[in-house]
Amino acid sequence: KNEVEQSPQNLTAQEGEFITINCSYSVGISALHWLQQHPGGGIVSLFMLSSGKKKHGRLIATINIQEKHSSLHITASHPRDSAVYICAVWNRDDKIIFGKGTRLHILP
Amino acid sequence: DVKVTQSSRYLVKRTGEKVFLECVQDMDHENMFWYRQDPGLGLRLIYFSYDVKMKEKGDIPEGYSVSREKKERFSLILESASTNQTSMYLCASRRPGTVYEQYFGPGTRLTVT
């Protein structure tokens, strides 16, 4: 079993829909990271979380440390949000563990 | 604006060639990382460096070596490229500490024929 599991693996939705991507992990962590990768490969950081909730524009990330679960939400989704979203955790040994990513496709 | 650059976006090499992938960061970060990314496997750590002249093996170091002679530059070396090293290679840097973000380069898509 992977230490970081994301769901769903693939998601197709219509423009305007509310999107949720989930991340569950099985190790003790010091921080959780949400990343976005567009076609072409470059990865950008969206959020770094160690507790609670963060919001940036239409993106919201939450984390529940007790349940070892984080969610990434996108409100009013747009075709430019189409990308792979990657959850990663830093464990207590300062090692980063990546999920396999969620491929999101927003249809116009 | 923070920046991590990689020497090539696309690279095609022949089996047996020695390949150098260069990564440069301008943020004065101590920590630097090399990953490869393959479909269905996600990102996997090859090597990392906590500071100049330091290097540590990651999860899949076989067939690779690294060099960190200057703080801003971290090189990945494929001593004798093989077809199973065809992949996307991503470099990242990070200021040390457990809550600091990694900053990624644009990636190098390497094809070994």
PDB file of C-alpha atoms in Angstrom:
ATOM      1  CA  LYS A   1       0.000   0.000   0.000  1.00  0.00           C
ATOM      2  CA  ASN A   2       1.337   3.431  -0.956  1.00  0.00           C
ATOM      3  CA  GLU A   3       2.028   5.799   1.910  1.00  0.00           C
ATOM      4  CA  VAL A   4       0.246   8.607   0.039  1.00  0.00           C
ATOM      5  CA  GLU A   5      -2.947   7.788  -1.833  1.00  0.00           C
ATOM      6  CA  GLN A   6      -4.844  10.193  -4.044  1.00  0.00           C
ATOM      7  CA  SER A   7      -8.360   9.900  -5.383  1.00  0.00           C
ATOM      8  CA  PRO A   8      -9.640   9.992  -7.956  1.00  0.00           C
ATOM      9  CA  GLN A   9      -6.841   9.080 -10.365  1.00  0.00           C
ATOM     10  CA  ASN A  10      -8.648  10.793 -13.224  1.00  0.00           C
ATOM     11  CA  LEU A  11     -11.454  13.322 -13.182  1.00  0.00           C
ATOM     12  CA  THR A  12     -13.355  14.934 -16.045  1.00  0.00           C
ATOM     13  CA  ALA A  13     -15.830  17.696 -15.269  1.00  0.00           C
ATOM     14  CA  GLN A  14     -17.721  20.513 -16.970  1.00  0.00           C
ATOM     15  CA  GLU A  15     -16.597  24.096 -16.691  1.00  0.00           C
ATOM     16  CA  GLY A  16     -18.052  25.713 -13.595  1.00  0.00           C
ATOM     17  CA  GLU A  17     -18.264  22.562 -11.498  1.00  0.00           C
ATOM     18  CA  PHE A  18     -16.914  22.335  -7.964  1.00  0.00           C
ATOM     19  CA  ILE A  19     -13.932  19.970  -7.885  1.00  0.00           C
ATOM     20  CA  THR A  20     -12.581  17.957  -4.960  1.00  0.00           C
ATOM     21  CA  ILE A  21      -9.364  15.943  -4.996  1.00  0.00           C
ATOM     22  CA  ASN A  22      -8.518  13.825  -1.971  1.00  0.00           C
ATOM     23  CA  CYS A  23      -5.230  12.787  -0.404  1.00  0.00           C
ATOM     24  CA  SER A  24      -4.816  10.246   2.392  1.00  0.00           C
ATOM     25  CA  TYR A  25      -1.524   9.364   4.008  1.00  0.00           C
ATOM     26  CA  SER A  26      -0.397   6.739   6.488  1.00  0.00           C
ATOM     27  CA  VAL A  27       2.740   8.279   8.020  1.00  0.00           C
ATOM     28  CA  GLY A  28       3.388  11.014  10.561  1.00  0.00           C
ATOM     29  CA  ILE A  29       4.057  14.247   8.753  1.00  0.00           C
ATOM     30  CA  SER A  30       5.475  17.678   9.368  1.00  0.00           C
ATOM     31  CA  ALA A  31       3.794  19.240   6.312  1.00  0.00           C
ATOM     32  CA  LEU A  32       1.689  18.451   3.262  1.00  0.00           C
ATOM     33  CA  HIS A  33       2.198  19.989  -0.141  1.00  0.00           C
ATOM     34  CA  TRP A  34      -0.222  20.378  -3.061  1.00  0.00           C
ATOM     35  CA  LEU A  35       1.440  20.753  -6.454  1.00  0.00           C
ATOM     36  CA  GLN A  36       0.119  21.434  -9.955  1.00  0.00           C
ATOM     37  CA  GLN A  37       1.713  20.096 -13.129  1.00  0.00           C
ATOM     38  CA  HIS A  38       0.573  21.342 -16.523  1.00  0.00           C
ATOM     39  CA  PRO A  39       1.231  19.501 -19.793  1.00  0.00           C
ATOM     40  CA  GLY A  40       4.854  20.182 -20.655  1.00  0.00           C
ATOM     41  CA  GLY A  41       6.049  19.125 -17.235  1.00  0.00           C
ATOM     42  CA  GLY A  42       6.678  22.157 -15.041  1.00  0.00           C
ATOM     43  CA  ILE A  43       5.498  21.770 -11.451  1.00  0.00           C
ATOM     44  CA  VAL A  44       4.305  24.682  -9.364  1.00  0.00           C
ATOM     45  CA  SER A  45       3.539  24.794  -5.689  1.00  0.00           C
ATOM     46  CA  LEU A  46      -0.066  25.555  -4.765  1.00  0.00           C
ATOM     47  CA  PHE A  47      -0.139  25.122  -0.984  1.00  0.00           C
ATOM     48  CA  MET A  48       1.976  23.997   1.930  1.00  0.00           C
ATOM     49  CA  LEU A  49      -0.153  22.944   4.919  1.00  0.00           C
ATOM     50  CA  SER A  50       0.546  21.692   8.382  1.00  0.00           C
ATOM     51  CA  SER A  51      -2.899  22.369   9.827  1.00  0.00           C
ATOM     52  CA  GLY A  52      -6.286  23.898   9.052  1.00  0.00           C
ATOM     53  CA  LYS A  53      -7.183  25.485   5.766  1.00  0.00           C
ATOM     54  CA  LYS A  54      -5.665  27.767   3.137  1.00  0.00           C
ATOM     55  CA  LYS A  55      -7.308  29.662   0.289  1.00  0.00           C
ATOM     56  CA  HIS A  56      -5.843  31.235  -2.810  1.00  0.00           C
ATOM     57  CA  GLY A  57      -8.262  32.572  -5.394  1.00  0.00           C
ATOM     58  CA  ARG A  58     -10.535  29.719  -6.444  1.00  0.00           C
ATOM     59  CA  LEU A  59      -8.383  27.089  -4.744  1.00  0.00           C
ATOM     60  CA  ILE A  60      -8.920  25.859  -1.189  1.00  0.00           C
ATOM     61  CA  ALA A  61      -6.834  23.264   0.634  1.00  0.00           C
ATOM     62  CA  THR A  62      -7.751  21.644   3.927  1.00  0.00           C
ATOM     63  CA  ILE A  63      -5.992  19.160   6.133  1.00  0.00           C
ATOM     64  CA  ASN A  64      -7.216  16.989   9.009  1.00  0.00           C
ATOM     65  CA  ILE A  65      -4.161  15.796  10.907  1.00  0.00           C
ATOM     66  CA  GLN A  66      -6.106  13.358  13.116  1.00  0.00           C
ATOM     67  CA  GLU A  67      -7.686  11.655  10.110  1.00  0.00           C
ATOM     68  CA  LYS A  68      -4.508  11.917   7.984  1.00  0.00           C
ATOM     69  CA  HIS A  69      -6.444  13.405   5.116  1.00  0.00           C
ATOM     70  CA  SER A  70      -6.267  16.490   2.937  1.00  0.00           C
ATOM     71  CA  SER A  71      -8.527  17.832   0.226  1.00  0.00           C
ATOM     72  CA  LEU A  72      -7.949  20.268  -2.597  1.00  0.00           C
ATOM     73  CA  HIS A  73     -11.046  22.087  -3.833  1.00  0.00           C
ATOM     74  CA  ILE A  74     -11.469  24.163  -6.978  1.00  0.00           C
ATOM     75  CA  THR A  75     -14.511  26.406  -7.176  1.00  0.00           C
ATOM     76  CA  ALA A  76     -15.981  27.565 -10.516  1.00  0.00           C
ATOM     77  CA  SER A  77     -13.597  25.299 -12.440  1.00  0.00           C
ATOM     78  CA  HIS A  78     -12.203  26.468 -15.767  1.00  0.00           C
ATOM     79  CA  PRO A  79     -10.494  24.639 -18.655  1.00  0.00           C
ATOM     80  CA  ARG A  80      -7.186  26.279 -17.659  1.00  0.00           C
ATOM     81  CA  ASP A  81      -7.401  24.303 -14.380  1.00  0.00           C
ATOM     82  CA  SER A  82      -6.796  21.128 -16.428  1.00  0.00           C
ATOM     83  CA  ALA A  83      -3.589  19.658 -15.061  1.00  0.00           C
ATOM     84  CA  VAL A  84      -2.202  16.914 -12.867  1.00  0.00           C
ATOM     85  CA  TYR A  85      -2.530  17.674  -9.161  1.00  0.00           C
ATOM     86  CA  ILE A  86      -0.002  16.025  -6.884  1.00  0.00           C
ATOM     87  CA  CYS A  87      -0.160  15.590  -3.122  1.00  0.00           C
ATOM     88  CA  ALA A  88       3.148  15.195  -1.289  1.00  0.00           C
ATOM     89  CA  VAL A  89       3.969  14.831   2.405  1.00  0.00           C
ATOM     90  CA  TRP A  90       7.160  15.543   4.324  1.00  0.00           C
ATOM     91  CA  ASN A  91       7.554  12.810   6.930  1.00  0.00           C
ATOM     92  CA  ARG A  92       9.215  13.227  10.320  1.00  0.00           C
ATOM     93  CA  ASP A  93      12.576  12.125   8.848  1.00  0.00           C
ATOM     94  CA  ASP A  94      12.462  15.059   6.417  1.00  0.00           C
ATOM     95  CA  LYS A  95      11.744  12.782   3.477  1.00  0.00           C
ATOM     96  CA  ILE A  96       9.163  13.777   0.875  1.00  0.00           C
ATOM     97  CA  ILE A  97       6.687  11.153  -0.335  1.00  0.00           C
ATOM     98  CA  PHE A  98       4.590  11.845  -3.417  1.00  0.00           C
ATOM     99  CA  GLY A  99       1.171  10.622  -4.400  1.00  0.00           C
ATOM    100  CA  LYS A 100       0.760   9.419  -7.967  1.00  0.00           C
ATOM    101  CA  GLY A 101      -1.307  12.436  -8.941  1.00  0.00           C
ATOM    102  CA  THR A 102      -4.847  13.174 -10.092  1.00  0.00           C
ATOM    103  CA  ARG A 103      -5.354  14.062 -13.754  1.00  0.00           C
ATOM    104  CA  LEU A 104      -8.059  16.720 -14.029  1.00  0.00           C
ATOM    105  CA  HIS A 105      -9.720  17.631 -17.313  1.00  0.00           C
ATOM    106  CA  ILE A 106     -12.225  20.485 -17.389  1.00  0.00           C
ATOM    107  CA  LEU A 107     -14.438  20.591 -20.474  1.00  0.00           C
ATOM    108  CA  PRO A 108     -15.572  23.959 -21.847  1.00  0.00           C
TER     109      PRO A 108
ATOM    110  CA  ASP B   1      10.829  35.664  -8.271  1.00  0.00           C
ATOM    111  CA  VAL B   2      12.374  32.320  -7.413  1.00  0.00           C
ATOM    112  CA  LYS B   3      13.890  30.356 -10.243  1.00  0.00           C
ATOM    113  CA  VAL B   4      15.132  26.850 -10.910  1.00  0.00           C
ATOM    114  CA  THR B   5      16.422  26.242 -14.418  1.00  0.00           C
ATOM    115  CA  GLN B   6      17.425  23.056 -16.183  1.00  0.00           C
ATOM    116  CA  SER B   7      19.855  22.927 -19.068  1.00  0.00           C
ATOM    117  CA  SER B   8      17.552  21.281 -21.615  1.00  0.00           C
ATOM    118  CA  ARG B   9      13.805  20.760 -22.020  1.00  0.00           C
ATOM    119  CA  TYR B  10      14.233  17.862 -24.437  1.00  0.00           C
ATOM    120  CA  LEU B  11      17.227  15.590 -24.934  1.00  0.00           C
ATOM    121  CA  VAL B  12      17.807  12.551 -27.135  1.00  0.00           C
ATOM    122  CA  LYS B  13      20.820  10.348 -26.421  1.00  0.00           C
ATOM    123  CA  ARG B  14      22.078   6.989 -27.567  1.00  0.00           C
ATOM    124  CA  THR B  15      22.484   3.908 -25.376  1.00  0.00           C
ATOM    125  CA  GLY B  16      25.881   3.925 -23.683  1.00  0.00           C
ATOM    126  CA  GLU B  17      26.415   7.685 -23.873  1.00  0.00           C
ATOM    127  CA  LYS B  18      27.374   9.658 -20.792  1.00  0.00           C
ATOM    128  CA  VAL B  19      24.641  12.224 -20.110  1.00  0.00           C
ATOM    129  CA  PHE B  20      24.819  15.366 -17.979  1.00  0.00           C
ATOM    130  CA  LEU B  21      21.664  17.091 -16.745  1.00  0.00           C
ATOM    131  CA  GLU B  22      22.304  20.473 -15.165  1.00  0.00           C
ATOM    132  CA  CYS B  23      20.177  22.310 -12.648  1.00  0.00           C
ATOM    133  CA  VAL B  24      20.753  25.847 -11.396  1.00  0.00           C
ATOM    134  CA  GLN B  25      18.833  27.760  -8.709  1.00  0.00           C
ATOM    135  CA  ASP B  26      19.135  31.435  -7.851  1.00  0.00           C
ATOM    136  CA  MET B  27      17.562  31.347  -4.390  1.00  0.00           C
ATOM    137  CA  ASP B  28      20.656  30.485  -2.331  1.00  0.00           C
ATOM    138  CA  HIS B  29      18.949  27.248  -1.241  1.00  0.00           C
ATOM    139  CA  GLU B  30      21.043  24.651   0.525  1.00  0.00           C
ATOM    140  CA  ASN B  31      18.956  21.613  -0.427  1.00  0.00           C
ATOM    141  CA  MET B  32      18.640  20.356  -3.988  1.00  0.00           C
ATOM    142  CA  PHE B  33      16.938  17.257  -5.393  1.00  0.00           C
ATOM    143  CA  TRP B  34      16.769  15.194  -8.565  1.00  0.00           C
ATOM    144  CA  TYR B  35      13.604  13.226  -9.386  1.00  0.00           C
ATOM    145  CA  ARG B  36      12.394  11.174 -12.272  1.00  0.00           C
ATOM    146  CA  GLN B  37       8.746  10.961 -13.219  1.00  0.00           C
ATOM    147  CA  ASP B  38       7.195   8.046 -15.051  1.00  0.00           C
ATOM    148  CA  PRO B  39       3.555   7.313 -15.922  1.00  0.00           C
ATOM    149  CA  GLY B  40       1.847   5.340 -13.184  1.00  0.00           C
ATOM    150  CA  LEU B  41       4.819   5.671 -10.830  1.00  0.00           C
ATOM    151  CA  GLY B  42       4.771   9.367  -9.996  1.00  0.00           C
ATOM    152  CA  LEU B  43       7.845  11.241  -8.824  1.00  0.00           C
ATOM    153  CA  ARG B  44      10.719   9.208  -7.432  1.00  0.00           C
ATOM    154  CA  LEU B  45      13.795  10.596  -5.716  1.00  0.00           C
ATOM    155  CA  ILE B  46      17.122   9.759  -7.361  1.00  0.00           C
ATOM    156  CA  TYR B  47      19.623  11.802  -5.334  1.00  0.00           C
ATOM    157  CA  PHE B  48      19.600  14.829  -3.092  1.00  0.00           C
ATOM    158  CA  SER B  49      22.144  17.214  -1.633  1.00  0.00           C
ATOM    159  CA  TYR B  50      21.865  19.071   1.657  1.00  0.00           C
ATOM    160  CA  ASP B  51      24.724  21.429   0.828  1.00  0.00           C
ATOM    161  CA  VAL B  52      27.796  21.935  -1.360  1.00  0.00           C
ATOM    162  CA  LYS B  53      29.878  18.784  -1.836  1.00  0.00           C
ATOM    163  CA  MET B  54      27.241  16.714  -0.016  1.00  0.00           C
ATOM    164  CA  LYS B  55      25.121  14.045  -1.661  1.00  0.00           C
ATOM    165  CA  GLU B  56      22.730  11.382  -0.470  1.00  0.00           C
ATOM    166  CA  LYS B  57      21.137   8.511  -2.353  1.00  0.00           C
ATOM    167  CA  GLY B  58      17.420   8.629  -2.825  1.00  0.00           C
ATOM    168  CA  ASP B  59      15.097   5.747  -3.603  1.00  0.00           C
ATOM    169  CA  ILE B  60      16.412   4.863  -7.072  1.00  0.00           C
ATOM    170  CA  PRO B  61      20.102   5.893  -7.386  1.00  0.00           C
ATOM    171  CA  GLU B  62      21.267   2.952  -9.503  1.00  0.00           C
ATOM    172  CA  GLY B  63      22.753   4.050 -12.821  1.00  0.00           C
ATOM    173  CA  TYR B  64      23.066   7.683 -11.704  1.00  0.00           C
ATOM    174  CA  SER B  65      25.591   9.885  -9.960  1.00  0.00           C
ATOM    175  CA  VAL B  66      25.542  13.558  -8.971  1.00  0.00           C
ATOM    176  CA  SER B  67      27.875  16.477  -8.491  1.00  0.00           C
ATOM    177  CA  ARG B  68      27.447  19.585  -6.295  1.00  0.00           C
ATOM    178  CA  GLU B  69      30.562  21.714  -6.575  1.00  0.00           C
ATOM    179  CA  LYS B  70      28.742  25.036  -6.144  1.00  0.00           C
ATOM    180  CA  LYS B  71      25.717  25.864  -4.030  1.00  0.00           C
ATOM    181  CA  GLU B  72      23.595  26.967  -6.979  1.00  0.00           C
ATOM    182  CA  ARG B  73      24.324  24.023  -9.284  1.00  0.00           C
ATOM    183  CA  PHE B  74      23.379  20.340  -8.949  1.00  0.00           C
ATOM    184  CA  SER B  75      24.244  17.999 -11.813  1.00  0.00           C
ATOM    185  CA  LEU B  76      22.792  14.568 -12.533  1.00  0.00           C
ATOM    186  CA  ILE B  77      25.024  12.189 -14.469  1.00  0.00           C
ATOM    187  CA  LEU B  78      23.979   9.076 -16.321  1.00  0.00           C
ATOM    188  CA  GLU B  79      27.264   7.210 -16.589  1.00  0.00           C
ATOM    189  CA  SER B  80      26.112   4.943 -19.435  1.00  0.00           C
ATOM    190  CA  ALA B  81      22.600   5.769 -20.586  1.00  0.00           C
ATOM    191  CA  SER B  82      20.163   2.927 -21.042  1.00  0.00           C
ATOM    192  CA  THR B  83      16.687   2.827 -22.597  1.00  0.00           C
ATOM    193  CA  ASN B  84      15.076   2.306 -19.173  1.00  0.00           C
ATOM    194  CA  GLN B  85      16.364   5.746 -18.209  1.00  0.00           C
ATOM    195  CA  THR B  86      14.038   7.362 -20.735  1.00  0.00           C
ATOM    196  CA  SER B  87      11.960   9.581 -18.488  1.00  0.00           C
ATOM    197  CA  MET B  88      11.093  13.100 -17.363  1.00  0.00           C
ATOM    198  CA  TYR B  89      13.756  14.431 -14.988  1.00  0.00           C
ATOM    199  CA  LEU B  90      12.875  17.181 -12.540  1.00  0.00           C
ATOM    200  CA  CYS B  91      15.193  19.175 -10.336  1.00  0.00           C
ATOM    201  CA  ALA B  92      14.034  20.988  -7.212  1.00  0.00           C
ATOM    202  CA  SER B  93      15.512  23.128  -4.468  1.00  0.00           C
ATOM    203  CA  ARG B  94      14.461  23.914  -0.925  1.00  0.00           C
ATOM    204  CA  ARG B  95      15.606  26.066   1.959  1.00  0.00           C
ATOM    205  CA  PRO B  96      16.221  23.664   4.889  1.00  0.00           C
ATOM    206  CA  GLY B  97      13.562  23.185   7.527  1.00  0.00           C
ATOM    207  CA  THR B  98      10.495  21.042   7.648  1.00  0.00           C
ATOM    208  CA  VAL B  99       7.944  23.559   6.435  1.00  0.00           C
ATOM    209  CA  TYR B 100       9.633  25.093   3.453  1.00  0.00           C
ATOM    210  CA  GLU B 101       8.396  24.461  -0.048  1.00  0.00           C
ATOM    211  CA  GLN B 102      10.254  22.822  -2.871  1.00  0.00           C
ATOM    212  CA  TYR B 103      10.672  24.829  -6.047  1.00  0.00           C
ATOM    213  CA  PHE B 104      10.796  22.789  -9.229  1.00  0.00           C
ATOM    214  CA  GLY B 105      12.562  23.326 -12.513  1.00  0.00           C
ATOM    215  CA  PRO B 106      10.698  22.937 -15.833  1.00  0.00           C
ATOM    216  CA  GLY B 107      11.905  19.371 -16.343  1.00  0.00           C
ATOM    217  CA  THR B 108      14.033  17.618 -18.964  1.00  0.00           C
ATOM    218  CA  ARG B 109      12.391  14.965 -21.086  1.00  0.00           C
ATOM    219  CA  LEU B 110      15.180  12.514 -21.872  1.00  0.00           C
ATOM    220  CA  THR B 111      14.849   9.857 -24.551  1.00  0.00           C
ATOM    221  CA  VAL B 112      17.510   7.168 -24.795  1.00  0.00           C
ATOM    222  CA  THR B 113      17.466   5.263 -28.075  1.00  0.00           C
TER     223      THR B 113
END
